[in-house]
Amino acid sequence: MTVRGDFREPARPRPDLVIGREELFAGAREQLSDGGSVLVHGPAGIGKSTVLRALAAECAESARTVLRCSATESESHLPFLALADLLGLVVDEIADRLPAPQRTALESALTGRGESTLQRDGLALRLAVLSAFRALAAQGPVLIVADDLQWLDPASAELLGFAARRLGGTPVRMLCAVRTDTEPGSRDHDRYLRASPPETLALRVAPLARAHVAELLGQRGYTGLPRSTVRDIHRTSGGNPLFALELGRALAESPTPPSPGEPLPVPTSLRALVLSRLDMLSAEARRTLLVVSAGARPTLALLHAAGRENAEADTASAAALGLLATERETPGIRFAHPLVSAALYAEADAQERRAAHAALSRAASDPIERARHLALATTGTDPAVAARLGEAAAAARDRGAPSVAVGLGLLAARHTPADTLPGPDERRLQAAEDALTAGETDLARDIARQVLSRATAPADRVRAWMVVVDAAGQAMAEIDAVFPQALADAGDDPGLVALVRYQLAWRALLMDGEMAKAREEAARAARLAARAGDRRTELLALGFQAQMETLMGHPDAPSTIQRALREPQDPRVACDHNGAGAARFRWLIMSDRLAEARTAITALLREVQRRGMVESELHFLRGLAETELRSGHCGRALDLARESLRLARDTGIGEAATAMFTSLAEAAGGDVDRALALAHEAVDRAEEDGDLVYLSRALGALGHAQLVAGDASAAVHSLRRVRELEEGLGVVDPARGRWHGDLAEALVRIGEIVEAQDVIDVTRRRALRLERESVLAVLDRAEALVRAARGEQGPAERQLASAQDRLGKLGYGLEEARAAYALAGLRTLPHAPGSARPVPGPTSYDEAARLFRRCRALPWLRRVEAASTPPPAAPPLASAALDTLAATERQVAALVMEGATNREIAARLFISVKTVEATLTRVYRKLGIRSRVDIVRLAAERRPD
């Protein structure tokens, strides 16, 4: 029990207490803040108590009295124990407000003095508990926190339920937790809900996602685990945080971590949760369950084929004990929890496991499964078994299951004699390359390092070095020492040198920021690969060369793409994110051929998903999202971007690049604060990796988000850095990042008109040469704002109308809407009396809102709503004075006359406070006045009588 003032708990829980529970917490907070009650439920170890403590720590701040109880199974037979925990420390405070019979019954129950029972004092006790809660509530809000309701002694449970059902209208909230079944659809909590206050919200604590398990393990000190191991922990634990932490602890304490594909060590603490129930099975039933645990997709038919004649009876008895949950609509058999399978398999000895796998190797119909079970039933090297595993790995690769191919390849290496071809190291390297395809970069790197520790053949060593480089991704600075070693191992073999030169091309781009040098290295690699007859490396090098030429605005880009598309083709390179297909997509989208780009990227995405090529899938998800964003389909783009970000977080591949693009999608169709956070993350990661290419892209996303958020000064700072970086990189094509219009617009908003025009002029020359029509239209939109700032209202409006029309015809829906928004803004600016102005057309804030709504551009819609709110009419300034003011200056002066502060003016006009101050300084100078008061006075003097 806590009385406010006696003890203060933290207002917020520690960060590790709420990992992956954001949605649950949001629902609980809303319910509790409205005065309602919450019942959280879920299986053992899922984190109910953690959630309960964190919520209680928050809600305790708003309660005068906090009453707590936490029952245990060993004490559940003691009557009134939970009631004593709840009321024992406050009974003296409210005893004199209870009727004598109620007070006597309650004191007897709480102290144990006397013989109070529900049978003898039932009504008095029930009313006493209800009266006690009401008396406490009369002094201020009460929070009742009850954990593990399933272990409450029956007497306390009955009394608490009686009171809870009658507490309506009193400031008493209940926050309870109860253990329930593991099945998501289970209604075990219903009986506890019926004993709770009316309208109590029941919330199931769900299993954690893989990314959240990884975060939890990291916060508890189990760092450095390979992602493949984290994946196995997540699968084995079923997302249960307690189980995941126990598995992580067992791995940390294990002197020899399991090899890929091997089961995780299951600690005794977790085995004990299920082994007691296993002991209730017959020996034959346990053998049947061991076969189930060893199989990939066990069915009754498979068990019969594996020699388990009594499979139906064995599985039925296991299901009755809660060990199995047979599928209702499919013939499959599954364990009630993955931990049951893991514990059962870990408990079996090696001979029992081999017997189960041997039986399955004869029973399985799938050749991949037969080969895997044969390998696990075999000891020592066996060339025949290794050959079958190699064939099975190739079949898995063709099916688009590279992660399966990894395990099979490593098993093949284990069974391959040292003097055969292919040898063990060659099989391991193929497994490492399959791991790269599957997105398991840390596993690929570890396998390659193992090969390098013992391999002497130059081909094996260079191939292993290339895996290490590929696994590093954008963080090439971390493995820079690899390149001279790889070149030394390659010697003068043109095929091996080509592999290294191709990676050196990437190094020149990412680390040195030199596109011209990167292009030269790629061309050199292509020539060497062609001489060696290595078409795969030649195609990759040509694809990279084409991408560099596209970004540089090099005239050879189309012809290089055509060279890379010629036959013969390697099917895997054709759909690789570094292949010619990807280069062609980039060229199409930069050339404003959005429909063709969408068709191309959709086909590429479909193919890599079929093949299980995770990194390429990530790239093409971003590419499709970019296409949708350019087309003005902001909602679709945001969905795709968020999907790609989940994949990047899950695999650890391309997180900076994906955060960068998701920031753009959030700024267009989602949440601007989220866009800013993602852009900052992308900038930090790119700077940490020393990746100049993605640093410029990340800064571009940051500048765009800052502009959408209305912080023009910050946008200018970010985008100026982009301009400097791209000049150094040699990026010529403005269609690469499309930040130029944003920079010019932001410069106008802070009053840097000359620099804005310079950005427009330089970019326009390049866009004209490369025929980038959409870039030219965006530049016209920005230049119209420059003209408006100079007082050229009519030409500015005509230029904006033209830009909007061109962008619409090109299919750039969001840019079209932005032009309509800018045009509406110009047409609502104050004008000098008698100045020429075209008659307003249909384009207005309503038109801009319609276009933004069509795009689902929510952040821009919010800006329209703010801008379209009409300000109060302001007294006019003298005509002669107005003639001397530019458009922005007139607008600022008009708002001053309304009495707006500089900060309010900045928010209304989406400019910085410094820009407002600078604009006012110019206004004072032009009008010959000294202060804001003079503006109001001048207006008052001109006001008609």
Coordinates of N, CA and C in Angstrom, one line a residue, residues 1-10 53 56-69 83-91 93-94 133 136-137 139-146 171 173:
M1 N 0.9 -1.2 0.0 CA 0.0 0.0 0.0 C 0.9 1.2 0.0
T2 N 0.5 2.2 -0.8 CA 1.2 3.5 -0.8 C 0.3 4.6 -0.7
V3 N 0.5 5.5 0.3 CA -0.2 6.7 0.4 C 0.6 7.9 -0.2
R4 N 0.1 8.6 -1.2 CA 0.8 9.7 -1.8 C 1.4 10.6 -0.8
G5 N 2.7 10.9 -1.0 CA 3.4 11.7 0.0 C 4.4 10.9 0.8
D6 N 4.0 9.6 1.1 CA 4.9 8.7 1.8 C 6.0 8.1 1.0
F7 N 5.6 7.9 -0.3 CA 6.5 7.2 -1.2 C 6.3 7.6 -2.6
R8 N 7.3 8.0 -3.3 CA 7.1 8.5 -4.7 C 7.8 7.5 -5.6
E9 N 7.1 7.0 -6.5 CA 7.7 6.1 -7.5 C 8.1 6.9 -8.8
P10 N 8.9 6.3 -9.6 CA 9.3 7.1 -10.8 C 8.1 7.2 -11.7
R53 N 4.1 -3.4 -13.4 CA 4.9 -2.4 -12.7 C 5.1 -1.1 -13.4
A56 N 1.8 0.8 -13.3 CA 1.6 1.3 -12.0 C 2.5 2.5 -11.6
A57 N 3.7 2.4 -12.0 CA 4.6 3.5 -11.7 C 4.1 4.8 -12.4
E58 N 3.5 4.8 -13.5 CA 3.0 6.0 -14.2 C 1.7 6.4 -13.5
C59 N 0.8 5.5 -13.2 CA -0.5 5.9 -12.7 C -0.5 6.3 -11.3
A60 N 0.5 5.8 -10.5 CA 0.6 6.1 -9.1 C 0.7 7.6 -8.9
E61 N 1.2 8.3 -9.9 CA 1.4 9.8 -9.7 C 0.0 10.5 -9.6
S62 N -1.0 9.9 -10.2 CA -2.3 10.6 -10.1 C -3.2 10.0 -9.1
A63 N -2.7 9.1 -8.2 CA -3.6 8.5 -7.2 C -3.1 8.9 -5.8
R64 N -4.1 9.2 -4.9 CA -3.7 9.5 -3.5 C -3.2 8.2 -2.8
T65 N -4.0 7.1 -3.1 CA -3.7 5.9 -2.4 C -3.4 4.8 -3.4
V66 N -2.4 4.0 -3.2 CA -2.1 2.9 -4.1 C -2.1 1.6 -3.2
L67 N -2.9 0.7 -3.5 CA -3.0 -0.6 -2.8 C -2.5 -1.7 -3.6
R68 N -1.6 -2.6 -3.1 CA -1.0 -3.6 -3.9 C -1.1 -4.9 -3.2
C69 N -1.1 -6.0 -4.1 CA -1.0 -7.3 -3.7 C -0.4 -8.1 -4.8
L83 N -6.1 -9.9 0.8 CA -6.8 -8.8 1.4 C -6.0 -8.1 2.4
A84 N -5.2 -8.8 3.2 CA -4.3 -8.2 4.2 C -3.2 -7.4 3.5
D85 N -2.7 -7.8 2.3 CA -1.7 -7.1 1.6 C -2.4 -5.7 1.1
L86 N -3.6 -5.8 0.7 CA -4.2 -4.6 0.1 C -4.6 -3.6 1.2
L87 N -5.2 -4.1 2.3 CA -5.8 -3.1 3.3 C -5.2 -3.1 4.7
G88 N -4.2 -4.0 4.9 CA -3.6 -4.1 6.2 C -3.0 -2.8 6.7
L89 N -2.4 -2.0 5.9 CA -1.8 -0.7 6.3 C -2.7 0.5 6.3
V90 N -3.9 0.3 5.8 CA -4.8 1.5 5.8 C -6.1 1.3 6.6
V91 N -6.2 0.1 7.2 CA -7.5 -0.2 7.9 C -7.7 0.8 9.1
E93 N -6.8 3.8 9.3 CA -7.1 5.1 8.7 C -8.6 5.3 8.5
I94 N -9.3 4.2 8.1 CA -10.7 4.3 7.7 C -11.6 3.4 8.6
F133 N -13.0 0.6 0.5 CA -12.6 1.2 -0.8 C -13.3 2.5 -1.0
L136 N -11.7 5.2 1.3 CA -10.4 5.7 0.8 C -10.6 6.6 -0.4
A137 N -11.6 6.2 -1.3 CA -11.9 7.0 -2.5 C -12.4 8.4 -2.2
Q139 N -11.3 10.3 0.0 CA -10.2 11.1 0.3 C -9.3 11.5 -0.9
G140 N -9.6 10.7 -2.0 CA -8.8 11.0 -3.2 C -8.7 9.7 -4.1
P141 N -8.3 9.8 -5.3 CA -8.3 8.6 -6.2 C -7.5 7.4 -5.6
V142 N -8.0 6.2 -5.9 CA -7.4 5.0 -5.4 C -7.0 4.1 -6.6
L143 N -5.8 3.6 -6.5 CA -5.3 2.6 -7.5 C -5.0 1.3 -6.9
I144 N -5.7 0.2 -7.3 CA -5.5 -1.1 -6.8 C -4.7 -1.9 -7.8
V145 N -3.5 -2.3 -7.4 CA -2.6 -3.1 -8.3 C -2.5 -4.5 -7.8
A146 N -3.0 -5.5 -8.6 CA -3.0 -6.9 -8.2 C -2.4 -7.7 -9.2
P171 N -13.8 7.0 -7.6 CA -12.5 7.2 -8.3 C -11.6 6.0 -7.8
R173 N -9.6 2.8 -9.5 CA -9.1 2.1 -10.7 C -8.4 0.8 -10.3

